[in-house]
Structure formats: structure tokens, C-alpha cells
PDB file of N, CA, C and O in Angstrom:
ATOM      1  N   UNK I  29     -46.554  40.765 -44.932  1.00  0.00           N
ATOM      2  CA  UNK I  29     -45.648  41.807 -44.495  1.00  0.00           C
ATOM      3  C   UNK I  29     -46.461  42.998 -43.996  1.00  0.00           C
ATOM      4  O   UNK I  29     -47.341  43.464 -44.696  1.00  0.00           O
ATOM      5  N   UNK I  30     -46.139  43.461 -42.809  1.00  0.00           N
ATOM      6  CA  UNK I  30     -46.884  44.609 -42.260  1.00  0.00           C
ATOM      7  C   UNK I  30     -46.488  45.925 -42.931  1.00  0.00           C
ATOM      8  O   UNK I  30     -45.359  46.124 -43.331  1.00  0.00           O
ATOM      9  N   UNK I  31     -47.463  46.812 -43.021  1.00  0.00           N
ATOM     10  CA  UNK I  31     -47.270  48.143 -43.576  1.00  0.00           C
ATOM     11  C   UNK I  31     -47.206  49.127 -42.413  1.00  0.00           C
ATOM     12  O   UNK I  31     -48.102  49.157 -41.579  1.00  0.00           O
ATOM     13  N   UNK I  32     -46.134  49.902 -42.336  1.00  0.00           N
ATOM     14  CA  UNK I  32     -45.938  50.869 -41.258  1.00  0.00           C
ATOM     15  C   UNK I  32     -45.818  52.274 -41.826  1.00  0.00           C
ATOM     16  O   UNK I  32     -45.363  52.464 -42.947  1.00  0.00           O
ATOM     17  N   UNK I  33     -46.214  53.261 -41.023  1.00  0.00           N
ATOM     18  CA  UNK I  33     -46.063  54.671 -41.394  1.00  0.00           C
ATOM     19  C   UNK I  33     -44.888  55.245 -40.605  1.00  0.00           C
ATOM     20  O   UNK I  33     -44.714  54.940 -39.427  1.00  0.00           O
ATOM     21  N   UNK I  34     -44.108  56.093 -41.263  1.00  0.00           N
ATOM     22  CA  UNK I  34     -42.944  56.711 -40.648  1.00  0.00           C
ATOM     23  C   UNK I  34     -42.906  58.196 -40.961  1.00  0.00           C
ATOM     24  O   UNK I  34     -43.498  58.656 -41.939  1.00  0.00           O
ATOM     25  N   UNK I  35     -42.164  58.946 -40.128  1.00  0.00           N
ATOM     26  CA  UNK I  35     -41.866  60.353 -40.384  1.00  0.00           C
ATOM     27  C   UNK I  35     -40.366  60.523 -40.273  1.00  0.00           C
ATOM     28  O   UNK I  35     -39.750  60.090 -39.295  1.00  0.00           O
ATOM     29  N   UNK I  36     -39.769  61.144 -41.275  1.00  0.00           N
ATOM     30  CA  UNK I  36     -38.324  61.375 -41.291  1.00  0.00           C
ATOM     31  C   UNK I  36     -37.983  62.536 -40.367  1.00  0.00           C
ATOM     32  O   UNK I  36     -38.600  63.597 -40.434  1.00  0.00           O
ATOM     33  N   UNK I  37     -37.010  62.343 -39.504  1.00  0.00           N
ATOM     34  CA  UNK I  37     -36.583  63.391 -38.578  1.00  0.00           C
ATOM     35  C   UNK I  37     -35.636  64.379 -39.256  1.00  0.00           C
ATOM     36  O   UNK I  37     -35.372  65.449 -38.711  1.00  0.00           O
ATOM     37  N   UNK I  38     -35.145  64.045 -40.432  1.00  0.00           N
ATOM     38  CA  UNK I  38     -34.244  64.944 -41.164  1.00  0.00           C
ATOM     39  C   UNK I  38     -35.023  65.922 -42.054  1.00  0.00           C
ATOM     40  O   UNK I  38     -34.857  67.120 -41.952  1.00  0.00           O
ATOM     41  N   UNK I  39     -35.899  65.379 -42.940  1.00  0.00           N
ATOM     42  CA  UNK I  39     -36.584  66.242 -43.914  1.00  0.00           C
ATOM     43  C   UNK I  39     -38.071  66.436 -43.614  1.00  0.00           C
ATOM     44  O   UNK I  39     -38.731  67.227 -44.284  1.00  0.00           O
ATOM     45  N   UNK I  40     -38.635  65.710 -42.634  1.00  0.00           N
ATOM     46  CA  UNK I  40     -40.030  65.873 -42.257  1.00  0.00           C
ATOM     47  C   UNK I  40     -41.021  65.119 -43.133  1.00  0.00           C
ATOM     48  O   UNK I  40     -42.230  65.205 -42.942  1.00  0.00           O
ATOM     49  N   UNK I  41     -40.537  64.372 -44.092  1.00  0.00           N
ATOM     50  CA  UNK I  41     -41.399  63.608 -44.994  1.00  0.00           C
ATOM     51  C   UNK I  41     -42.110  62.481 -44.250  1.00  0.00           C
ATOM     52  O   UNK I  41     -41.537  61.847 -43.366  1.00  0.00           O
ATOM     53  N   UNK I  42     -43.386  62.224 -44.593  1.00  0.00           N
ATOM     54  CA  UNK I  42     -44.130  61.098 -44.043  1.00  0.00           C
ATOM     55  C   UNK I  42     -44.311  60.074 -45.159  1.00  0.00           C
ATOM     56  O   UNK I  42     -44.621  60.443 -46.295  1.00  0.00           O
ATOM     57  N   UNK I  43     -44.129  58.793 -44.833  1.00  0.00           N
ATOM     58  CA  UNK I  43     -44.202  57.749 -45.849  1.00  0.00           C
ATOM     59  C   UNK I  43     -44.573  56.418 -45.221  1.00  0.00           C
ATOM     60  O   UNK I  43     -44.528  56.257 -44.011  1.00  0.00           O
ATOM     61  N   UNK I  44     -44.986  55.478 -46.072  1.00  0.00           N
ATOM     62  CA  UNK I  44     -45.337  54.129 -45.644  1.00  0.00           C
ATOM     63  C   UNK I  44     -44.315  53.150 -46.202  1.00  0.00           C
ATOM     64  O   UNK I  44     -43.820  53.340 -47.318  1.00  0.00           O
ATOM     65  N   UNK I  45     -44.020  52.096 -45.428  1.00  0.00           N
ATOM     66  CA  UNK I  45     -43.092  51.064 -45.879  1.00  0.00           C
ATOM     67  C   UNK I  45     -43.631  49.683 -45.548  1.00  0.00           C
ATOM     68  O   UNK I  45     -44.170  49.476 -44.461  1.00  0.00           O
ATOM     69  N   UNK I  46     -43.461  48.748 -46.470  1.00  0.00           N
ATOM     70  CA  UNK I  46     -43.697  47.339 -46.180  1.00  0.00           C
ATOM     71  C   UNK I  46     -42.403  46.821 -45.562  1.00  0.00           C
ATOM     72  O   UNK I  46     -41.347  46.900 -46.180  1.00  0.00           O
ATOM     73  N   UNK I  47     -42.477  46.354 -44.329  1.00  0.00           N
ATOM     74  CA  UNK I  47     -41.270  45.927 -43.625  1.00  0.00           C
ATOM     75  C   UNK I  47     -41.018  44.446 -43.858  1.00  0.00           C
ATOM     76  O   UNK I  47     -41.874  43.613 -43.612  1.00  0.00           O
ATOM     77  N   UNK I  48     -39.835  44.125 -44.315  1.00  0.00           N
ATOM     78  CA  UNK I  48     -39.429  42.748 -44.584  1.00  0.00           C
ATOM     79  C   UNK I  48     -38.359  42.340 -43.589  1.00  0.00           C
ATOM     80  O   UNK I  48     -37.277  42.914 -43.570  1.00  0.00           O
ATOM     81  N   UNK I  49     -38.665  41.346 -42.745  1.00  0.00           N
ATOM     82  CA  UNK I  49     -37.687  40.826 -41.804  1.00  0.00           C
ATOM     83  C   UNK I  49     -37.088  41.885 -40.906  1.00  0.00           C
ATOM     84  O   UNK I  49     -37.785  42.712 -40.345  1.00  0.00           O
ATOM     85  N   UNK I  50     -35.774  41.906 -40.778  1.00  0.00           N
ATOM     86  CA  UNK I  50     -35.082  42.854 -39.912  1.00  0.00           C
ATOM     87  C   UNK I  50     -34.528  44.047 -40.656  1.00  0.00           C
ATOM     88  O   UNK I  50     -33.639  44.742 -40.165  1.00  0.00           O
ATOM     89  N   UNK I  51     -35.033  44.306 -41.850  1.00  0.00           N
ATOM     90  CA  UNK I  51     -34.570  45.420 -42.665  1.00  0.00           C
ATOM     91  C   UNK I  51     -34.851  46.755 -41.971  1.00  0.00           C
ATOM     92  O   UNK I  51     -35.993  47.047 -41.624  1.00  0.00           O
ATOM     93  N   UNK I  52     -33.823  47.597 -41.726  1.00  0.00           N
ATOM     94  CA  UNK I  52     -34.062  48.879 -41.046  1.00  0.00           C
ATOM     95  C   UNK I  52     -34.751  49.876 -41.990  1.00  0.00           C
ATOM     96  O   UNK I  52     -34.432  49.932 -43.183  1.00  0.00           O
ATOM     97  N   UNK I  53     -35.696  50.666 -41.482  1.00  0.00           N
ATOM     98  CA  UNK I  53     -36.386  51.643 -42.330  1.00  0.00           C
ATOM     99  C   UNK I  53     -35.502  52.844 -42.641  1.00  0.00           C
ATOM    100  O   UNK I  53     -34.654  53.229 -41.834  1.00  0.00           O
ATOM    101  N   UNK I  54     -35.700  53.411 -43.832  1.00  0.00           N
ATOM    102  CA  UNK I  54     -35.025  54.670 -44.174  1.00  0.00           C
ATOM    103  C   UNK I  54     -35.987  55.513 -44.992  1.00  0.00           C
ATOM    104  O   UNK I  54     -36.909  54.997 -45.626  1.00  0.00           O
ATOM    105  N   UNK I  55     -35.801  56.801 -44.968  1.00  0.00           N
ATOM    106  CA  UNK I  55     -36.675  57.762 -45.639  1.00  0.00           C
ATOM    107  C   UNK I  55     -36.671  57.534 -47.150  1.00  0.00           C
ATOM    108  O   UNK I  55     -35.609  57.393 -47.763  1.00  0.00           O
ATOM    109  N   UNK I  56     -37.857  57.522 -47.731  1.00  0.00           N
ATOM    110  CA  UNK I  56     -37.975  57.321 -49.171  1.00  0.00           C
ATOM    111  C   UNK I  56     -37.589  58.571 -49.965  1.00  0.00           C
ATOM    112  O   UNK I  56     -37.339  58.488 -51.159  1.00  0.00           O
ATOM    113  N   UNK I  57     -37.507  59.728 -49.290  1.00  0.00           N
ATOM    114  CA  UNK I  57     -37.169  60.985 -49.969  1.00  0.00           C
ATOM    115  C   UNK I  57     -35.671  61.307 -49.877  1.00  0.00           C
ATOM    116  O   UNK I  57     -35.013  61.514 -50.880  1.00  0.00           O
ATOM    117  N   UNK I  58     -35.143  61.329 -48.630  1.00  0.00           N
ATOM    118  CA  UNK I  58     -33.740  61.724 -48.449  1.00  0.00           C
ATOM    119  C   UNK I  58     -32.834  60.557 -48.044  1.00  0.00           C
ATOM    120  O   UNK I  58     -31.641  60.738 -47.880  1.00  0.00           O
ATOM    121  N   UNK I  59     -33.411  59.362 -47.858  1.00  0.00           N
ATOM    122  CA  UNK I  59     -32.706  58.139 -47.507  1.00  0.00           C
ATOM    123  C   UNK I  59     -32.049  58.164 -46.124  1.00  0.00           C
ATOM    124  O   UNK I  59     -31.164  57.375 -45.839  1.00  0.00           O
ATOM    125  N   UNK I  60     -32.492  59.054 -45.252  1.00  0.00           N
ATOM    126  CA  UNK I  60     -31.980  59.105 -43.885  1.00  0.00           C
ATOM    127  C   UNK I  60     -32.502  57.913 -43.085  1.00  0.00           C
ATOM    128  O   UNK I  60     -33.621  57.446 -43.292  1.00  0.00           O
ATOM    129  N   UNK I  61     -31.694  57.425 -42.164  1.00  0.00           N
ATOM    130  CA  UNK I  61     -32.107  56.332 -41.280  1.00  0.00           C
ATOM    131  C   UNK I  61     -32.758  56.873 -40.012  1.00  0.00           C
ATOM    132  O   UNK I  61     -33.235  56.088 -39.190  1.00  0.00           O
ATOM    133  N   UNK I  62     -32.787  58.198 -39.843  1.00  0.00           N
ATOM    134  CA  UNK I  62     -33.402  58.808 -38.662  1.00  0.00           C
ATOM    135  C   UNK I  62     -34.901  58.989 -38.905  1.00  0.00           C
ATOM    136  O   UNK I  62     -35.351  60.054 -39.313  1.00  0.00           O
ATOM    137  N   UNK I  63     -35.640  57.916 -38.700  1.00  0.00           N
ATOM    138  CA  UNK I  63     -37.084  57.936 -38.916  1.00  0.00           C
ATOM    139  C   UNK I  63     -37.815  57.545 -37.645  1.00  0.00           C
ATOM    140  O   UNK I  63     -37.280  56.827 -36.806  1.00  0.00           O
ATOM    141  N   UNK I  64     -39.034  58.049 -37.501  1.00  0.00           N
ATOM    142  CA  UNK I  64     -39.875  57.771 -36.341  1.00  0.00           C
ATOM    143  C   UNK I  64     -41.107  57.010 -36.814  1.00  0.00           C
ATOM    144  O   UNK I  64     -41.770  57.408 -37.773  1.00  0.00           O
ATOM    145  N   UNK I  65     -41.398  55.895 -36.150  1.00  0.00           N
ATOM    146  CA  UNK I  65     -42.582  55.102 -36.490  1.00  0.00           C
ATOM    147  C   UNK I  65     -43.808  55.818 -35.935  1.00  0.00           C
ATOM    148  O   UNK I  65     -43.838  56.204 -34.771  1.00  0.00           O
ATOM    149  N   UNK I  66     -44.830  56.004 -36.777  1.00  0.00           N
ATOM    150  CA  UNK I  66     -46.049  56.693 -36.373  1.00  0.00           C
ATOM    151  C   UNK I  66     -47.131  55.691 -35.991  1.00  0.00           C
ATOM    152  O   UNK I  66     -47.134  54.563 -36.469  1.00  0.00           O
ATOM    153  N   UNK I  67     -48.060  56.119 -35.175  1.00  0.00           N
ATOM    154  CA  UNK I  67     -49.201  55.299 -34.797  1.00  0.00           C
ATOM    155  C   UNK I  67     -50.237  55.397 -35.911  1.00  0.00           C
ATOM    156  O   UNK I  67     -50.678  56.481 -36.273  1.00  0.00           O
ATOM    157  N   UNK I  68     -50.623  54.247 -36.476  1.00  0.00           N
ATOM    158  CA  UNK I  68     -51.583  54.217 -37.572  1.00  0.00           C
ATOM    159  C   UNK I  68     -52.960  53.828 -37.067  1.00  0.00           C
ATOM    160  O   UNK I  68     -53.092  53.015 -36.161  1.00  0.00           O
ATOM    161  N   UNK I  69     -53.982  54.385 -37.678  1.00  0.00           N
ATOM    162  CA  UNK I  69     -55.354  54.005 -37.370  1.00  0.00           C
ATOM    163  C   UNK I  69     -55.781  52.896 -38.312  1.00  0.00           C
ATOM    164  O   UNK I  69     -55.373  52.859 -39.462  1.00  0.00           O
ATOM    165  N   UNK I  70     -56.625  52.006 -37.833  1.00  0.00           N
ATOM    166  CA  UNK I  70     -57.127  50.943 -38.682  1.00  0.00           C
ATOM    167  C   UNK I  70     -58.335  51.431 -39.469  1.00  0.00           C
ATOM    168  O   UNK I  70     -59.052  52.328 -39.039  1.00  0.00           O
ATOM    169  N   UNK I  71     -58.558  50.833 -40.610  1.00  0.00           N
ATOM    170  CA  UNK I  71     -59.693  51.194 -41.454  1.00  0.00           C
ATOM    171  C   UNK I  71     -60.929  50.429 -41.014  1.00  0.00           C
ATOM    172  O   UNK I  71     -60.848  49.311 -40.530  1.00  0.00           O
ATOM    173  N   UNK I  72     -62.083  51.037 -41.165  1.00  0.00           N
ATOM    174  CA  UNK I  72     -63.357  50.385 -40.859  1.00  0.00           C
ATOM    175  C   UNK I  72     -64.256  50.499 -42.080  1.00  0.00           C
ATOM    176  O   UNK I  72     -64.292  51.545 -42.726  1.00  0.00           O
ATOM    177  N   UNK I  73     -64.965  49.427 -42.417  1.00  0.00           N
ATOM    178  CA  UNK I  73     -65.866  49.518 -43.571  1.00  0.00           C
ATOM    179  C   UNK I  73     -66.992  50.513 -43.301  1.00  0.00           C
ATOM    180  O   UNK I  73     -67.548  50.555 -42.208  1.00  0.00           O
ATOM    181  N   UNK I  74     -67.304  51.316 -44.279  1.00  0.00           N
ATOM    182  CA  UNK I  74     -68.342  52.332 -44.136  1.00  0.00           C
ATOM    183  C   UNK I  74     -69.400  52.098 -45.213  1.00  0.00           C
ATOM    184  O   UNK I  74     -69.069  51.812 -46.359  1.00  0.00           O
ATOM    185  N   UNK I  75     -70.670  52.233 -44.846  1.00  0.00           N
ATOM    186  CA  UNK I  75     -71.751  52.035 -45.801  1.00  0.00           C
ATOM    187  C   UNK I  75     -71.894  53.253 -46.699  1.00  0.00           C
ATOM    188  O   UNK I  75     -71.256  54.284 -46.485  1.00  0.00           O
ATOM    189  N   UNK I  76     -72.759  53.170 -47.692  1.00  0.00           N
ATOM    190  CA  UNK I  76     -72.947  54.251 -48.662  1.00  0.00           C
ATOM    191  C   UNK I  76     -73.421  55.544 -48.009  1.00  0.00           C
ATOM    192  O   UNK I  76     -73.131  56.630 -48.492  1.00  0.00           O
ATOM    193  N   UNK I  77     -74.143  55.446 -46.872  1.00  0.00           N
ATOM    194  CA  UNK I  77     -74.631  56.666 -46.231  1.00  0.00           C
ATOM    195  C   UNK I  77     -73.628  57.256 -45.242  1.00  0.00           C
ATOM    196  O   UNK I  77     -73.934  58.201 -44.544  1.00  0.00           O
ATOM    197  N   UNK I  78     -72.409  56.663 -45.164  1.00  0.00           N
ATOM    198  CA  UNK I  78     -71.351  57.234 -44.345  1.00  0.00           C
ATOM    199  C   UNK I  78     -71.259  56.716 -42.928  1.00  0.00           C
ATOM    200  O   UNK I  78     -70.482  57.210 -42.145  1.00  0.00           O
ATOM    201  N   UNK I  79     -72.073  55.720 -42.567  1.00  0.00           N
ATOM    202  CA  UNK I  79     -71.981  55.174 -41.214  1.00  0.00           C
ATOM    203  C   UNK I  79     -71.469  53.742 -41.269  1.00  0.00           C
ATOM    204  O   UNK I  79     -71.385  53.144 -42.336  1.00  0.00           O
ATOM    205  N   UNK I  80     -71.146  53.198 -40.125  1.00  0.00           N
ATOM    206  CA  UNK I  80     -70.652  51.832 -40.064  1.00  0.00           C
ATOM    207  C   UNK I  80     -71.775  50.868 -40.415  1.00  0.00           C
ATOM    208  O   UNK I  80     -72.859  50.932 -39.844  1.00  0.00           O
ATOM    209  N   UNK I  81     -71.512  49.954 -41.327  1.00  0.00           N
ATOM    210  CA  UNK I  81     -72.569  49.084 -41.838  1.00  0.00           C
ATOM    211  C   UNK I  81     -73.145  48.161 -40.766  1.00  0.00           C
ATOM    212  O   UNK I  81     -74.345  47.959 -40.710  1.00  0.00           O
ATOM    213  N   UNK I  82     -72.351  47.570 -39.895  1.00  0.00           N
ATOM    214  CA  UNK I  82     -72.880  46.673 -38.863  1.00  0.00           C
ATOM    215  C   UNK I  82     -73.738  47.426 -37.854  1.00  0.00           C
ATOM    216  O   UNK I  82     -74.737  46.927 -37.384  1.00  0.00           O
ATOM    217  N   UNK I  83     -73.356  48.629 -37.536  1.00  0.00           N
ATOM    218  CA  UNK I  83     -74.137  49.415 -36.580  1.00  0.00           C
ATOM    219  C   UNK I  83     -75.514  49.731 -37.155  1.00  0.00           C
ATOM    220  O   UNK I  83     -76.503  49.707 -36.450  1.00  0.00           O
ATOM    221  N   UNK I  84     -75.576  50.025 -38.450  1.00  0.00           N
ATOM    222  CA  UNK I  84     -76.866  50.304 -39.089  1.00  0.00           C
ATOM    223  C   UNK I  84     -77.791  49.104 -38.992  1.00  0.00           C
ATOM    224  O   UNK I  84     -78.949  49.230 -38.658  1.00  0.00           O
ATOM    225  N   UNK I  85     -77.281  47.917 -39.293  1.00  0.00           N
ATOM    226  CA  UNK I  85     -78.119  46.726 -39.270  1.00  0.00           C
ATOM    227  C   UNK I  85     -78.593  46.404 -37.867  1.00  0.00           C
ATOM    228  O   UNK I  85     -79.731  46.019 -37.667  1.00  0.00           O
ATOM    229  N   UNK I  86     -77.742  46.582 -36.866  1.00  0.00           N
ATOM    230  CA  UNK I  86     -78.131  46.279 -35.488  1.00  0.00           C
ATOM    231  C   UNK I  86     -79.214  47.236 -35.007  1.00  0.00           C
ATOM    232  O   UNK I  86     -80.155  46.840 -34.336  1.00  0.00           O
ATOM    233  N   UNK I  87     -79.108  48.507 -35.373  1.00  0.00           N
ATOM    234  CA  UNK I  87     -80.083  49.490 -34.931  1.00  0.00           C
ATOM    235  C   UNK I  87     -81.440  49.279 -35.604  1.00  0.00           C
ATOM    236  O   UNK I  87     -82.466  49.619 -35.070  1.00  0.00           O
ATOM    237  N   UNK I  88     -81.435  48.717 -36.818  1.00  0.00           N
ATOM    238  CA  UNK I  88     -82.683  48.474 -37.546  1.00  0.00           C
ATOM    239  C   UNK I  88     -83.334  47.148 -37.177  1.00  0.00           C
ATOM    240  O   UNK I  88     -84.316  46.758 -37.786  1.00  0.00           O
ATOM    241  N   UNK I  89     -82.784  46.424 -36.189  1.00  0.00           N
ATOM    242  CA  UNK I  89     -83.330  45.135 -35.801  1.00  0.00           C
ATOM    243  C   UNK I  89     -82.951  44.021 -36.751  1.00  0.00           C
ATOM    244  O   UNK I  89     -83.528  42.950 -36.719  1.00  0.00           O
ATOM    245  N   UNK I  90     -81.965  44.249 -37.596  1.00  0.00           N
ATOM    246  CA  UNK I  90     -81.538  43.259 -38.577  1.00  0.00           C
ATOM    247  C   UNK I  90     -80.415  42.380 -38.091  1.00  0.00           C
ATOM    248  O   UNK I  90     -79.735  41.750 -38.867  1.00  0.00           O
ATOM    249  N   UNK I  91     -80.181  42.304 -36.812  1.00  0.00           N
ATOM    250  CA  UNK I  91     -79.095  41.474 -36.297  1.00  0.00           C
ATOM    251  C   UNK I  91     -77.786  42.231 -36.250  1.00  0.00           C
ATOM    252  O   UNK I  91     -77.723  43.432 -36.515  1.00  0.00           O
ATOM    253  N   UNK I  92     -76.736  41.504 -35.935  1.00  0.00           N
ATOM    254  CA  UNK I  92     -75.424  42.123 -35.755  1.00  0.00           C
ATOM    255  C   UNK I  92     -74.604  42.178 -37.032  1.00  0.00           C
ATOM    256  O   UNK I  92     -73.527  42.735 -37.047  1.00  0.00           O
ATOM    257  N   UNK I  93     -75.084  41.579 -38.106  1.00  0.00           N
ATOM    258  CA  UNK I  93     -74.346  41.582 -39.355  1.00  0.00           C
ATOM    259  C   UNK I  93     -73.677  40.261 -39.655  1.00  0.00           C
ATOM    260  O   UNK I  93     -73.188  40.053 -40.751  1.00  0.00           O
ATOM    261  N   UNK I  94     -73.623  39.350 -38.681  1.00  0.00           N
ATOM    262  CA  UNK I  94     -73.054  38.032 -38.934  1.00  0.00           C
ATOM    263  C   UNK I  94     -74.031  37.246 -39.794  1.00  0.00           C
ATOM    264  O   UNK I  94     -75.253  37.411 -39.667  1.00  0.00           O
ATOM    265  N   UNK I  95     -73.544  36.363 -40.689  1.00  0.00           N
ATOM    266  CA  UNK I  95     -74.434  35.609 -41.558  1.00  0.00           C
ATOM    267  C   UNK I  95     -75.519  34.822 -40.802  1.00  0.00           C
ATOM    268  O   UNK I  95     -76.660  34.772 -41.236  1.00  0.00           O
ATOM    269  N   UNK I  96     -75.187  34.239 -39.671  1.00  0.00           N
ATOM    270  CA  UNK I  96     -76.164  33.461 -38.920  1.00  0.00           C
ATOM    271  C   UNK I  96     -77.241  34.333 -38.272  1.00  0.00           C
ATOM    272  O   UNK I  96     -78.251  33.842 -37.834  1.00  0.00           O
ATOM    273  N   UNK I  97     -77.059  35.638 -38.233  1.00  0.00           N
ATOM    274  CA  UNK I  97     -78.046  36.539 -37.626  1.00  0.00           C
ATOM    275  C   UNK I  97     -78.767  37.375 -38.686  1.00  0.00           C
ATOM    276  O   UNK I  97     -79.418  38.359 -38.354  1.00  0.00           O
ATOM    277  N   UNK I  98     -78.672  36.994 -39.939  1.00  0.00           N
ATOM    278  CA  UNK I  98     -79.255  37.790 -41.020  1.00  0.00           C
ATOM    279  C   UNK I  98     -80.759  38.006 -40.844  1.00  0.00           C
ATOM    280  O   UNK I  98     -81.293  39.020 -41.254  1.00  0.00           O
ATOM    281  N   UNK I  99     -81.440  37.055 -40.200  1.00  0.00           N
ATOM    282  CA  UNK I  99     -82.878  37.207 -40.021  1.00  0.00           C
ATOM    283  C   UNK I  99     -83.212  38.056 -38.803  1.00  0.00           C
ATOM    284  O   UNK I  99     -84.393  38.247 -38.482  1.00  0.00           O
ATOM    285  N   UNK I 100     -82.200  38.542 -38.094  1.00  0.00           N
ATOM    286  CA  UNK I 100     -82.447  39.380 -36.921  1.00  0.00           C
ATOM    287  C   UNK I 100     -82.624  38.574 -35.653  1.00  0.00           C
ATOM    288  O   UNK I 100     -83.115  39.087 -34.662  1.00  0.00           O
ATOM    289  N   UNK I 101     -82.175  37.325 -35.672  1.00  0.00           N
ATOM    290  CA  UNK I 101     -82.348  36.429 -34.526  1.00  0.00           C
ATOM    291  C   UNK I 101     -81.707  36.918 -33.243  1.00  0.00           C
ATOM    292  O   UNK I 101     -82.235  36.718 -32.169  1.00  0.00           O
ATOM    293  N   UNK I 102     -80.564  37.585 -33.340  1.00  0.00           N
ATOM    294  CA  UNK I 102     -79.903  38.016 -32.114  1.00  0.00           C
ATOM    295  C   UNK I 102     -80.329  39.426 -31.708  1.00  0.00           C
ATOM    296  O   UNK I 102     -79.984  39.900 -30.639  1.00  0.00           O
ATOM    297  N   UNK I 103     -81.024  40.129 -32.577  1.00  0.00           N
ATOM    298  CA  UNK I 103     -81.508  41.497 -32.311  1.00  0.00           C
ATOM    299  C   UNK I 103     -80.369  42.446 -31.954  1.00  0.00           C
ATOM    300  O   UNK I 103     -80.528  43.331 -31.141  1.00  0.00           O
ATOM    301  N   UNK I 104     -79.162  42.215 -32.557  1.00  0.00           N
ATOM    302  CA  UNK I 104     -78.043  43.116 -32.344  1.00  0.00           C
ATOM    303  C   UNK I 104     -77.337  42.933 -31.031  1.00  0.00           C
ATOM    304  O   UNK I 104     -76.539  43.760 -30.631  1.00  0.00           O
ATOM    305  N   UNK I 105     -77.616  41.855 -30.297  1.00  0.00           N
ATOM    306  CA  UNK I 105     -76.975  41.629 -29.001  1.00  0.00           C
ATOM    307  C   UNK I 105     -75.662  40.934 -29.167  1.00  0.00           C
ATOM    308  O   UNK I 105     -75.441  40.124 -29.930  1.00  0.00           O
TER     309      UNK I 105
END
């Protein structure tokens, strides 16, 4: 089931809903059906130093991060 973000046009509340089938969304705070679907950003894995883990490995000559390139065979290409 996909998870969507919404904003209520009545009370201004922002919330997330797991959408099941054709079930219409309604506000979790005021139960209004006047809601707007928001554009959500996808999550990306981040390494301990705050950068993208695959990018770090490619820049260090350690390959692209795929298991078959662990020895640096593809050189990040």
C-alpha cells in the first residue's frame, strides 16, 4: 500500500495516509474530505559522514557500490 502526504484545505493540517484501494482520503484532524495531495520526496541512504554512500565509494575508486564491483573493477563508471 502506498503512503501519501496530504494537506487539509479546511484546517491546514499536514498528514500521511496509507491508501487502500479506492478509499477517499480525509483529514486525520478534522475529518474533512477537502484534502490536497502533496508531492513527496524520496529518501536516499546517507553514510555516517552525511554524504551519499555510493558516491563516496565511486569517488574513492572503490567501484559503484554494486556487489560485483566491490574490488573497484568498474572504477565508478
